[in-house]
PDB file of C-alpha atoms in Angstrom:
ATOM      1  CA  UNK A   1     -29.378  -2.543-120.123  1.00 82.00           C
ATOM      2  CA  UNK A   2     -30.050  -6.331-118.563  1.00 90.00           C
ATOM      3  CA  UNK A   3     -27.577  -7.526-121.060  1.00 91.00           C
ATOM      4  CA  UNK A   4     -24.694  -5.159-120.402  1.00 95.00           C
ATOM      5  CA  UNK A   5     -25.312  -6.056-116.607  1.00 96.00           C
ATOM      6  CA  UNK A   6     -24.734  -9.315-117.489  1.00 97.00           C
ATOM      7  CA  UNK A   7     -21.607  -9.269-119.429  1.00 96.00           C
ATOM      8  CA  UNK A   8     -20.140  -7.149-116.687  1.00 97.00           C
ATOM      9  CA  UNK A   9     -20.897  -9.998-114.515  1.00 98.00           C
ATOM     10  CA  UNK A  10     -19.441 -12.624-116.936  1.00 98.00           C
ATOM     11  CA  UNK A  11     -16.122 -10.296-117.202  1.00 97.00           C
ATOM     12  CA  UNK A  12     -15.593  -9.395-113.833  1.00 98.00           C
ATOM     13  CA  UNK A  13     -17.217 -12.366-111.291  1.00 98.00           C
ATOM     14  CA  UNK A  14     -18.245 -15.442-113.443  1.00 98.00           C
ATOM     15  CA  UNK A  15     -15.575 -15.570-115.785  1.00 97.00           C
ATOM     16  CA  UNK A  16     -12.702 -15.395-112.678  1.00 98.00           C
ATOM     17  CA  UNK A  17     -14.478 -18.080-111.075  1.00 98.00           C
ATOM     18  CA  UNK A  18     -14.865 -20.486-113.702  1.00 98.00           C
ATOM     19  CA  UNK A  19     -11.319 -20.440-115.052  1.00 97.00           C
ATOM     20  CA  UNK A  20     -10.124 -20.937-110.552  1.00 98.00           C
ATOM     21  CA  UNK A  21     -13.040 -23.728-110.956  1.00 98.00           C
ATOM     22  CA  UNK A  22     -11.595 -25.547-114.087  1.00 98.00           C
ATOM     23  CA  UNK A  23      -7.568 -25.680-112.921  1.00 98.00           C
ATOM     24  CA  UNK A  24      -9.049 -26.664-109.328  1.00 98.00           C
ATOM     25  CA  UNK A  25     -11.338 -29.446-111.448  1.00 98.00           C
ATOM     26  CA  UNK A  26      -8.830 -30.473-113.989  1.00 98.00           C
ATOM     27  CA  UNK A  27      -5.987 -30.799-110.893  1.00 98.00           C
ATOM     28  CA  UNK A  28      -8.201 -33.098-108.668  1.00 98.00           C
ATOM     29  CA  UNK A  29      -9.622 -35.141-111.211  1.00 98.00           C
ATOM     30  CA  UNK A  30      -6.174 -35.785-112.576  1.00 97.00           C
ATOM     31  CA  UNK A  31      -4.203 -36.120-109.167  1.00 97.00           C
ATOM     32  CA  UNK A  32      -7.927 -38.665-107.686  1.00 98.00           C
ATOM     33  CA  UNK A  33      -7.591 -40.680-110.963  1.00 97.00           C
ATOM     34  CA  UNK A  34      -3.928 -41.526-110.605  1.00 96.00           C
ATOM     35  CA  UNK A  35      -3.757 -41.927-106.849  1.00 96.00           C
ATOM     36  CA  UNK A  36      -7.703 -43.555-106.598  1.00 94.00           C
ATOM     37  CA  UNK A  37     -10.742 -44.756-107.715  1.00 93.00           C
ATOM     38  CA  UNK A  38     -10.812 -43.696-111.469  1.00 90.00           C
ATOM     39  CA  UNK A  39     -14.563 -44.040-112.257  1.00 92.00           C
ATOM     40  CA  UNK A  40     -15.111 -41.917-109.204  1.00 96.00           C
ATOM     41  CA  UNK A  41     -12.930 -39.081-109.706  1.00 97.00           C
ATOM     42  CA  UNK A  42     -13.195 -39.325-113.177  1.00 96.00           C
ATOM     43  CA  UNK A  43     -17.046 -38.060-112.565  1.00 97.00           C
ATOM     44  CA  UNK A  44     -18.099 -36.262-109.720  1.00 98.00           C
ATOM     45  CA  UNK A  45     -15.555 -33.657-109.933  1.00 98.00           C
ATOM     46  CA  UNK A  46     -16.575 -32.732-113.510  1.00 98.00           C
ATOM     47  CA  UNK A  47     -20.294 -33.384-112.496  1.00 98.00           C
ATOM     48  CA  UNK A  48     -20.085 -30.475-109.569  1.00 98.00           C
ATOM     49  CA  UNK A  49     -17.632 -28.439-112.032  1.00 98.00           C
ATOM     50  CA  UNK A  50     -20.875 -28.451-114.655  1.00 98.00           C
ATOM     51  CA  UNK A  51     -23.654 -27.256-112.527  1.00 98.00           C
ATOM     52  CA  UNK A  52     -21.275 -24.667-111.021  1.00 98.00           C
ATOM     53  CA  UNK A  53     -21.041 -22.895-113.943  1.00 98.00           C
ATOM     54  CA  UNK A  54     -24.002 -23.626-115.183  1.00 98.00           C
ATOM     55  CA  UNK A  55     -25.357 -21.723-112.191  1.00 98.00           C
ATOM     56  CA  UNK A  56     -23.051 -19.054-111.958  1.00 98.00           C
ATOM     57  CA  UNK A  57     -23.783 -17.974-115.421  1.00 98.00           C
ATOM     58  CA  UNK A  58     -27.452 -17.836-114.214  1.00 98.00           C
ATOM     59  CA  UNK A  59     -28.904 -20.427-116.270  1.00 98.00           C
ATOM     60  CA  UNK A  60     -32.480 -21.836-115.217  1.00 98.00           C
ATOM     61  CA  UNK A  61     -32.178 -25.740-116.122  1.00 98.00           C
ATOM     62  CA  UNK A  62     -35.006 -28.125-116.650  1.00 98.00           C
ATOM     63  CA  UNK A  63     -34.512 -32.204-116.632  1.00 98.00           C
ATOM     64  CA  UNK A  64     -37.129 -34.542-117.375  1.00 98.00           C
ATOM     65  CA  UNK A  65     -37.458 -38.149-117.342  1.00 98.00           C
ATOM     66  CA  UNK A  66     -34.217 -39.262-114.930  1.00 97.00           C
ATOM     67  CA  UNK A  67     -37.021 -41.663-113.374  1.00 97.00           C
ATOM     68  CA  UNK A  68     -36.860 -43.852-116.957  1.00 97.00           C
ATOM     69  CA  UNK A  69     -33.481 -45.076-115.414  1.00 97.00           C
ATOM     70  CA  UNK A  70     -32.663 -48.178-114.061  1.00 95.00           C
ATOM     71  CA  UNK A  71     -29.960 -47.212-111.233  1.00 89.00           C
ATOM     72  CA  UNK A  72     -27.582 -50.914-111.985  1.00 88.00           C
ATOM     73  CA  UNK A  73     -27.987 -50.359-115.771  1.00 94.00           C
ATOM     74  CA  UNK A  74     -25.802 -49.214-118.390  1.00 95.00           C
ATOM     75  CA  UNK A  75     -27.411 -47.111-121.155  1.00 97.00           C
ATOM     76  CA  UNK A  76     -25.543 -45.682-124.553  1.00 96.00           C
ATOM     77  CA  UNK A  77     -26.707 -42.487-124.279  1.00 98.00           C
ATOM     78  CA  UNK A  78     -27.550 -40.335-127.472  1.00 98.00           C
ATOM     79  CA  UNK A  79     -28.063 -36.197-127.556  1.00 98.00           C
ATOM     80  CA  UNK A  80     -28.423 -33.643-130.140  1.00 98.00           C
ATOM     81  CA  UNK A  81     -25.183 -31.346-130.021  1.00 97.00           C
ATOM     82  CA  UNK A  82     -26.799 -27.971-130.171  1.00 97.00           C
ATOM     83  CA  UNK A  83     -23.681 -25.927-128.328  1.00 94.00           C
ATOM     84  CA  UNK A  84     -20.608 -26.168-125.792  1.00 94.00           C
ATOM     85  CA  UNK A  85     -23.397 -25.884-122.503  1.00 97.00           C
ATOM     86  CA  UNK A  86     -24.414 -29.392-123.818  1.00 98.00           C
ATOM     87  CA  UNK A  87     -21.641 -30.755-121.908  1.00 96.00           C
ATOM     88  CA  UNK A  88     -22.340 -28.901-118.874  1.00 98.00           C
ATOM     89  CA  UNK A  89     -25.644 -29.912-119.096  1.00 98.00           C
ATOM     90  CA  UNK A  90     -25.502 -33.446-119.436  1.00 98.00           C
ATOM     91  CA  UNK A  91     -22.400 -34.058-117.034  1.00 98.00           C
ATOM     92  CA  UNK A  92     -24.081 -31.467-114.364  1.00 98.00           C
ATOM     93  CA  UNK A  93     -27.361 -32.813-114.393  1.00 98.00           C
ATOM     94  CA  UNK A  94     -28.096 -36.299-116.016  1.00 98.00           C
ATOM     95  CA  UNK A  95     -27.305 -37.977-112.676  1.00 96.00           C
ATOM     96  CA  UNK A  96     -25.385 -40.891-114.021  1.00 95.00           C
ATOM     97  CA  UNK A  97     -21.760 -42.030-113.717  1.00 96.00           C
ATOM     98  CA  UNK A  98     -20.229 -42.342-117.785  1.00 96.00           C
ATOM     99  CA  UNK A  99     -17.783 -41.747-119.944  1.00 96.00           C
ATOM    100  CA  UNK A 100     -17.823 -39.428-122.677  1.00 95.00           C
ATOM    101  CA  UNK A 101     -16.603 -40.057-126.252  1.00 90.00           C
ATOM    102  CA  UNK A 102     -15.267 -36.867-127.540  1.00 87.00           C
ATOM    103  CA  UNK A 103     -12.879 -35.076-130.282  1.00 83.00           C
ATOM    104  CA  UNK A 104      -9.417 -35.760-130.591  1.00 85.00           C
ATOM    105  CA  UNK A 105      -8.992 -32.179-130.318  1.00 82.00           C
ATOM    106  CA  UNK A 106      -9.744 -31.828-126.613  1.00 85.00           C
ATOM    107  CA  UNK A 107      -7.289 -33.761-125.761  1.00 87.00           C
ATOM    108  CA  UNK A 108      -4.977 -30.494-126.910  1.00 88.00           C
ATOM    109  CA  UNK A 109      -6.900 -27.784-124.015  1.00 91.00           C
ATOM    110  CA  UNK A 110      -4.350 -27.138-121.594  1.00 91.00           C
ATOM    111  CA  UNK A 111      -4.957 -29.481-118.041  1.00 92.00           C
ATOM    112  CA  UNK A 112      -8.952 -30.395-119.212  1.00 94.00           C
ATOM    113  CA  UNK A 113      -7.211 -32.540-121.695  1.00 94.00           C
ATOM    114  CA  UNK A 114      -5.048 -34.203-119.814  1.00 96.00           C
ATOM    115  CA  UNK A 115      -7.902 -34.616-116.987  1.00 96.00           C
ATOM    116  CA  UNK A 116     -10.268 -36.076-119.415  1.00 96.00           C
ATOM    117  CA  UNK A 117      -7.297 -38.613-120.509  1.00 94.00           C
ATOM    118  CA  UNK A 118      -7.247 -39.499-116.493  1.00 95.00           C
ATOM    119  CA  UNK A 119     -10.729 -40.051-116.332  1.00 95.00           C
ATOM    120  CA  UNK A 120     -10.486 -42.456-119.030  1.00 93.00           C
ATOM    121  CA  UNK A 121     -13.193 -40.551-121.680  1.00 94.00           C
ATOM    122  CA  UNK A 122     -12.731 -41.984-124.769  1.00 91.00           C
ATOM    123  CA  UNK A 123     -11.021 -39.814-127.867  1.00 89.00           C
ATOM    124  CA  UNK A 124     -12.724 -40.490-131.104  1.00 82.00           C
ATOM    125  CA  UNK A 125      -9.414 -40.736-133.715  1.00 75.00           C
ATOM    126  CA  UNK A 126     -10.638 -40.860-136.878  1.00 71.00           C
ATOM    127  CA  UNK A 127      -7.164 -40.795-138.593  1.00 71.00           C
ATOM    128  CA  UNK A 128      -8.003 -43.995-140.363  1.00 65.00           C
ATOM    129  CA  UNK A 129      -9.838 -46.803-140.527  1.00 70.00           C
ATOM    130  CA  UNK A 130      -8.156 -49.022-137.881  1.00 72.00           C
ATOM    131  CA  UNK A 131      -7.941 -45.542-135.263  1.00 70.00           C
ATOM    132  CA  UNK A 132     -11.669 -45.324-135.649  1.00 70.00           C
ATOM    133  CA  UNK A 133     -12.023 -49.254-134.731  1.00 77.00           C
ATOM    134  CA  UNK A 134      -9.240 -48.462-131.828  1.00 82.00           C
ATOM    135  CA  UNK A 135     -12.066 -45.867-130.703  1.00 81.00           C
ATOM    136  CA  UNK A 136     -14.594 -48.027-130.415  1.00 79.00           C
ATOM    137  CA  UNK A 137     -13.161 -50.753-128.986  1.00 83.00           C
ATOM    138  CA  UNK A 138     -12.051 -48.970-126.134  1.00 83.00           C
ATOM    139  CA  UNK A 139     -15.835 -48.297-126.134  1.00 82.00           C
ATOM    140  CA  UNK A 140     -16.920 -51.641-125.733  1.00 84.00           C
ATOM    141  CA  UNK A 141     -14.224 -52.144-123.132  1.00 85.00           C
ATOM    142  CA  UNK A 142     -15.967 -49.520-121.286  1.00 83.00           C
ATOM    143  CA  UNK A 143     -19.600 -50.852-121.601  1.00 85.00           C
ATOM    144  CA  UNK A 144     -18.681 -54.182-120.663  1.00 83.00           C
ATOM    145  CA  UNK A 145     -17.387 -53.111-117.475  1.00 82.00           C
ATOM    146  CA  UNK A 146     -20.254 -51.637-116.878  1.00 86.00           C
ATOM    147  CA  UNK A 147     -20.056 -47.878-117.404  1.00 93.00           C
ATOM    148  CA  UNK A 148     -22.585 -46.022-119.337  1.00 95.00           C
ATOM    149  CA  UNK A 149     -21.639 -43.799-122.535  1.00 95.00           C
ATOM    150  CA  UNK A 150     -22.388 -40.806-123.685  1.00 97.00           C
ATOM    151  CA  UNK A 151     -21.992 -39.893-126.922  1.00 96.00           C
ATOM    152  CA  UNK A 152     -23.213 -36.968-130.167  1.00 96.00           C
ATOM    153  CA  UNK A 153     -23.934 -39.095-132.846  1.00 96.00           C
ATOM    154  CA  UNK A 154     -24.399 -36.279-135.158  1.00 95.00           C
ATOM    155  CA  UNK A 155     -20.411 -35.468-134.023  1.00 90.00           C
ATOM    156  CA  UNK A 156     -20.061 -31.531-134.226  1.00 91.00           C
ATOM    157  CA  UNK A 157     -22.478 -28.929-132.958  1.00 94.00           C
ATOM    158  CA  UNK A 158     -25.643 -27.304-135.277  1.00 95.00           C
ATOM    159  CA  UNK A 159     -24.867 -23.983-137.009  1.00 94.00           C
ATOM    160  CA  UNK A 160     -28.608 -23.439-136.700  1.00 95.00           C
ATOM    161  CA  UNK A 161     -30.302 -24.982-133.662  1.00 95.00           C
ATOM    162  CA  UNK A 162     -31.678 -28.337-136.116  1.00 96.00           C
ATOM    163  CA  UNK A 163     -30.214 -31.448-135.959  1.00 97.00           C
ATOM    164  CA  UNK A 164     -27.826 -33.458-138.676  1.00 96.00           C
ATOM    165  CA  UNK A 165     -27.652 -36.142-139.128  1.00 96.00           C
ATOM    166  CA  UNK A 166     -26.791 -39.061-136.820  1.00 97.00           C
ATOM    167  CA  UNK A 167     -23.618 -41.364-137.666  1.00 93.00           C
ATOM    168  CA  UNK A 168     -24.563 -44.941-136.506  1.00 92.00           C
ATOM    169  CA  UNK A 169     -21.419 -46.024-134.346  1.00 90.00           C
ATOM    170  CA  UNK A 170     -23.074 -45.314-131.489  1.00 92.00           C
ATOM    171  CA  UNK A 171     -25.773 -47.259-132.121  1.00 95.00           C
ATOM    172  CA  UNK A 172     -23.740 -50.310-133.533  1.00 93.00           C
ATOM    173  CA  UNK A 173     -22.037 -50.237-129.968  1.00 91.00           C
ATOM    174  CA  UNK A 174     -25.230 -50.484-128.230  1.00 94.00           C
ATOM    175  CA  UNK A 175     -26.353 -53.279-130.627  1.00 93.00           C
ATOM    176  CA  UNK A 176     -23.377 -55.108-130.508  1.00 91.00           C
ATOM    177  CA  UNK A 177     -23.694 -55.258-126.449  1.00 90.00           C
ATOM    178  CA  UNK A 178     -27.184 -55.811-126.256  1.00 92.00           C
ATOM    179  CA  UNK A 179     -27.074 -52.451-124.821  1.00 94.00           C
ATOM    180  CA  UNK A 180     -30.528 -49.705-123.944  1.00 97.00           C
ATOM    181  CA  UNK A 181     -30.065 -47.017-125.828  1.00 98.00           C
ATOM    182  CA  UNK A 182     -31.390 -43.908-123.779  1.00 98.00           C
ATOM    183  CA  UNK A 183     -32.259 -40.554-126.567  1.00 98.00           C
ATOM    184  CA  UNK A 184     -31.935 -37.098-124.917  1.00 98.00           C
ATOM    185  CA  UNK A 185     -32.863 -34.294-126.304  1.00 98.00           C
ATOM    186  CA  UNK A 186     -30.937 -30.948-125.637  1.00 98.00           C
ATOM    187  CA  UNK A 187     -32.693 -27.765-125.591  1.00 98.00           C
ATOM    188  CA  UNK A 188     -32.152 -23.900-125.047  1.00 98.00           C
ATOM    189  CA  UNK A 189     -28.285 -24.387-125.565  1.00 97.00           C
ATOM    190  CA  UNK A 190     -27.809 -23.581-128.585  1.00 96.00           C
ATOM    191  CA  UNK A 191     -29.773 -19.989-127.843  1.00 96.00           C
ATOM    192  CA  UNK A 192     -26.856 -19.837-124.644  1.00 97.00           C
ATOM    193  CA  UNK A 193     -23.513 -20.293-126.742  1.00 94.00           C
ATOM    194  CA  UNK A 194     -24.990 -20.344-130.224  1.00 90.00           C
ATOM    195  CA  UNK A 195     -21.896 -21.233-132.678  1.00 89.00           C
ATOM    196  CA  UNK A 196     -22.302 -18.623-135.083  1.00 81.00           C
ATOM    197  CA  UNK A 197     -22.460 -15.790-132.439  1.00 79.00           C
ATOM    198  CA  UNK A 198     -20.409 -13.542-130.333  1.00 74.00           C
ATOM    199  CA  UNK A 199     -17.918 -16.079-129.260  1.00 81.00           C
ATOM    200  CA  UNK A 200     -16.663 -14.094-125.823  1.00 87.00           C
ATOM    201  CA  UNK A 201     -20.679 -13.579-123.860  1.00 94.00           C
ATOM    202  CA  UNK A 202     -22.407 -16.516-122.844  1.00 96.00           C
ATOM    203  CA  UNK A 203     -26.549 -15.559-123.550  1.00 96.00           C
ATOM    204  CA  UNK A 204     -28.731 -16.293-120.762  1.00 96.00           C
ATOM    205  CA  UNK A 205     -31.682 -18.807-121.438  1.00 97.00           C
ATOM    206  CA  UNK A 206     -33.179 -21.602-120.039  1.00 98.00           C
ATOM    207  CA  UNK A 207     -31.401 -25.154-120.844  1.00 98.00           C
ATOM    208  CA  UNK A 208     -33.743 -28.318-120.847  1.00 98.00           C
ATOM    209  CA  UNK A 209     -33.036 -32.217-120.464  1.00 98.00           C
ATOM    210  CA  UNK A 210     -35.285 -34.643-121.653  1.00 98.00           C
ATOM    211  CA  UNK A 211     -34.332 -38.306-120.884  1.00 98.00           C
ATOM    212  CA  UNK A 212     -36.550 -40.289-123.065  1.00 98.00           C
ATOM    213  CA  UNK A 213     -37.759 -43.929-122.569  1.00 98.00           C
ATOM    214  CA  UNK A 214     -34.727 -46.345-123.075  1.00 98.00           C
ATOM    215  CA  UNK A 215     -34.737 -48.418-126.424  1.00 98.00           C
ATOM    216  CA  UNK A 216     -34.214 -51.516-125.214  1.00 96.00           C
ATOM    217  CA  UNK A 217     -32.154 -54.406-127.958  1.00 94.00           C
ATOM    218  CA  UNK A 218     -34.325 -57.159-129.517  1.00 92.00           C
ATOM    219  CA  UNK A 219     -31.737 -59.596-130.172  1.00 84.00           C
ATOM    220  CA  UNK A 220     -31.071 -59.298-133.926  1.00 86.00           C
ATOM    221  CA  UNK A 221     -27.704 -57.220-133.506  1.00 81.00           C
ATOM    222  CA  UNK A 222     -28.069 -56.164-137.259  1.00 84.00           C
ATOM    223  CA  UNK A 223     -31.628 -54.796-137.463  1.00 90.00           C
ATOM    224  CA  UNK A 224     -31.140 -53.174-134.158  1.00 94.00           C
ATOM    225  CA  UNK A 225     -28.625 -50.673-135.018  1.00 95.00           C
ATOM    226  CA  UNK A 226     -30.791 -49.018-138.029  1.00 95.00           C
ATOM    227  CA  UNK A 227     -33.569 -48.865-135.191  1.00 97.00           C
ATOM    228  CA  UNK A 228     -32.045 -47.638-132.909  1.00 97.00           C
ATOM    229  CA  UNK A 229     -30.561 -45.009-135.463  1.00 97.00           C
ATOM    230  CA  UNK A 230     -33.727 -43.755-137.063  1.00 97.00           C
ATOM    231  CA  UNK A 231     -36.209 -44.247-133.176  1.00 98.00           C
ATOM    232  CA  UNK A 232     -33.484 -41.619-131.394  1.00 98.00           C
ATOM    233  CA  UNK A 233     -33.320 -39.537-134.016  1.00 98.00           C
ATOM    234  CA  UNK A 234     -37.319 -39.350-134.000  1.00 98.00           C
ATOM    235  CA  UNK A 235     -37.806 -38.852-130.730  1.00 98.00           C
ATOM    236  CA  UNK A 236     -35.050 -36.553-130.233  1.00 98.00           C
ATOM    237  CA  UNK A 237     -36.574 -34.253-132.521  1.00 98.00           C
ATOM    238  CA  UNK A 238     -39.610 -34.969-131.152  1.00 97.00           C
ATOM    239  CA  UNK A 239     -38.940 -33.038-128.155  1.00 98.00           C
ATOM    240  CA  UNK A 240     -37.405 -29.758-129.571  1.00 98.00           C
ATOM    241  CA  UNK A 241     -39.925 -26.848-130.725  1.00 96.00           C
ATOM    242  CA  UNK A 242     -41.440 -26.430-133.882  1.00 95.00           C
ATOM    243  CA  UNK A 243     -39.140 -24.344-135.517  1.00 96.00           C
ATOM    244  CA  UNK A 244     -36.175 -26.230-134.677  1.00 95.00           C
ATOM    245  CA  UNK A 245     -37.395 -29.724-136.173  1.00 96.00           C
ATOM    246  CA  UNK A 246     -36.598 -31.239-139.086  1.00 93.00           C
ATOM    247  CA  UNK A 247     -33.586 -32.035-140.460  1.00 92.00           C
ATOM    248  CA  UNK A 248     -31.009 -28.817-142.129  1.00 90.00           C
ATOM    249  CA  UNK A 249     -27.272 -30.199-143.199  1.00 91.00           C
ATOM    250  CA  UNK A 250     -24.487 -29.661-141.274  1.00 91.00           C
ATOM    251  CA  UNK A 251     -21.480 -28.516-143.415  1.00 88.00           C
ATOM    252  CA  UNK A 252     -19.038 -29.893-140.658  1.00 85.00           C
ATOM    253  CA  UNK A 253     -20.139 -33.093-139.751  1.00 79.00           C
TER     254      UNK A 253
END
């Protein structure tokens, strides 16, 4: 009975909402990036978007850890990708001012595309060798003025709630700048928009954030980027439940 209550509430009051709340997001972040400050509208548009519908779906949200962060610093930060609420999660409630890097393919959702374009997020192309070095230095453009990144090393989202691998670009960035790298570990996502479910109901669940003690560069640019690879994928796991640790392939990635 709870659950049909709550799909009549998706259909008839949450969904209505959202979509007004994503053209009204998409329209003034596109509109405040052209006509202002990009790295402000660029963020706190989508960050109040995020915990808007994160809390009109009813979701009880957790973060731990924000008090790890250094408020002039910029971090690469690193997540699991359990489900489509990450993003909603991280932008919502991380508290920091980034960029993403993200699929190609979003650039193609009608008006969120074209707002994430404005906000300058960064488009991973991976059409060839010299796109994918086009993505990342566009990156490194970013991080050296400054910003923080976020980015899904393991580059699609679990079938099964477990992690994939990660890829190490991320972590080469990082290394290259001499940049923290910051783990997070995403929880209670992939039980709200699991990707081998209904596709049309969002599942209510709790979501957690755990922001996990910055890995901080040593010097040696080359042995740093296996360490920081193989330390956030640790404690990443590290913070999931039991029966979600431990690595299970991910056909997509």
């Amino acid at each position: 009975m709870a659950t049909f209550i709550y799909r009549i509430y998706q259909l008839f009051i949450a969904a209505p909402l959202i979509l007004l709340a994503t053209i009204l997001t998409a329209i003034t972040t596109i509109v405040g990036c052209t006509l202002g400050d990009g790295h402000f509208w660029g963020y706190y548009p989508g960050r109040l978007w995020s915990q808007f519908i994160v809390r009109i779906l009813l979701l009880p949200v957790r973060v731990e850890g924000r008090e790890r962060l250094e408020k002039s610093q910029s971090y690469v930060f690193v997540a699991n990708h359990q489900g489509a609420f990450d993003i909603f999660l991280i932008y919502g409630f991380l508290g920091r001012n980034f960029k993403w890097m993200m699929k190609q393919s979003l650039r193609r959702i009608p008006l969120v595309g074209r707002a994430c374009q404005a906000a300058h997020h960064i488009f991973v192309d991976k059409r060839g060798p010299s796109k994918v070095r086009q993505t990342y230095d566009e990156a490194r453009k970013t991080l050296q003025g400054g910003m923080s990144l976020v980015v899904f090393p393991e580059g699609s989202r679990t079938f099964t709630g477990h992690m994939g691998k990660f890829r190490r670009g991320a972590f080469m960035l990082a290394s290259d700048l001499q940049l923290p790298v910051v783990p997070l570990t995403i929880n209670g996502s992939f039980q709200v928009k699991p990707r081998t479910r209904d596709i049309y109901w969002v599942f209510r669940h709790p979501l957690s954030l755990t922001i996990h003690e910055p890995l901080t560069p040593s010097g040696d640019a080359e042995a740093d980027v296996q360490r920081f690879l193989d330390e956030s994928y640790s404690v990443v796991m590290s913070a999931l439940p039991p029966r979600l640790q431990g690595y299970v392939e991910n056909p997509d990635q």
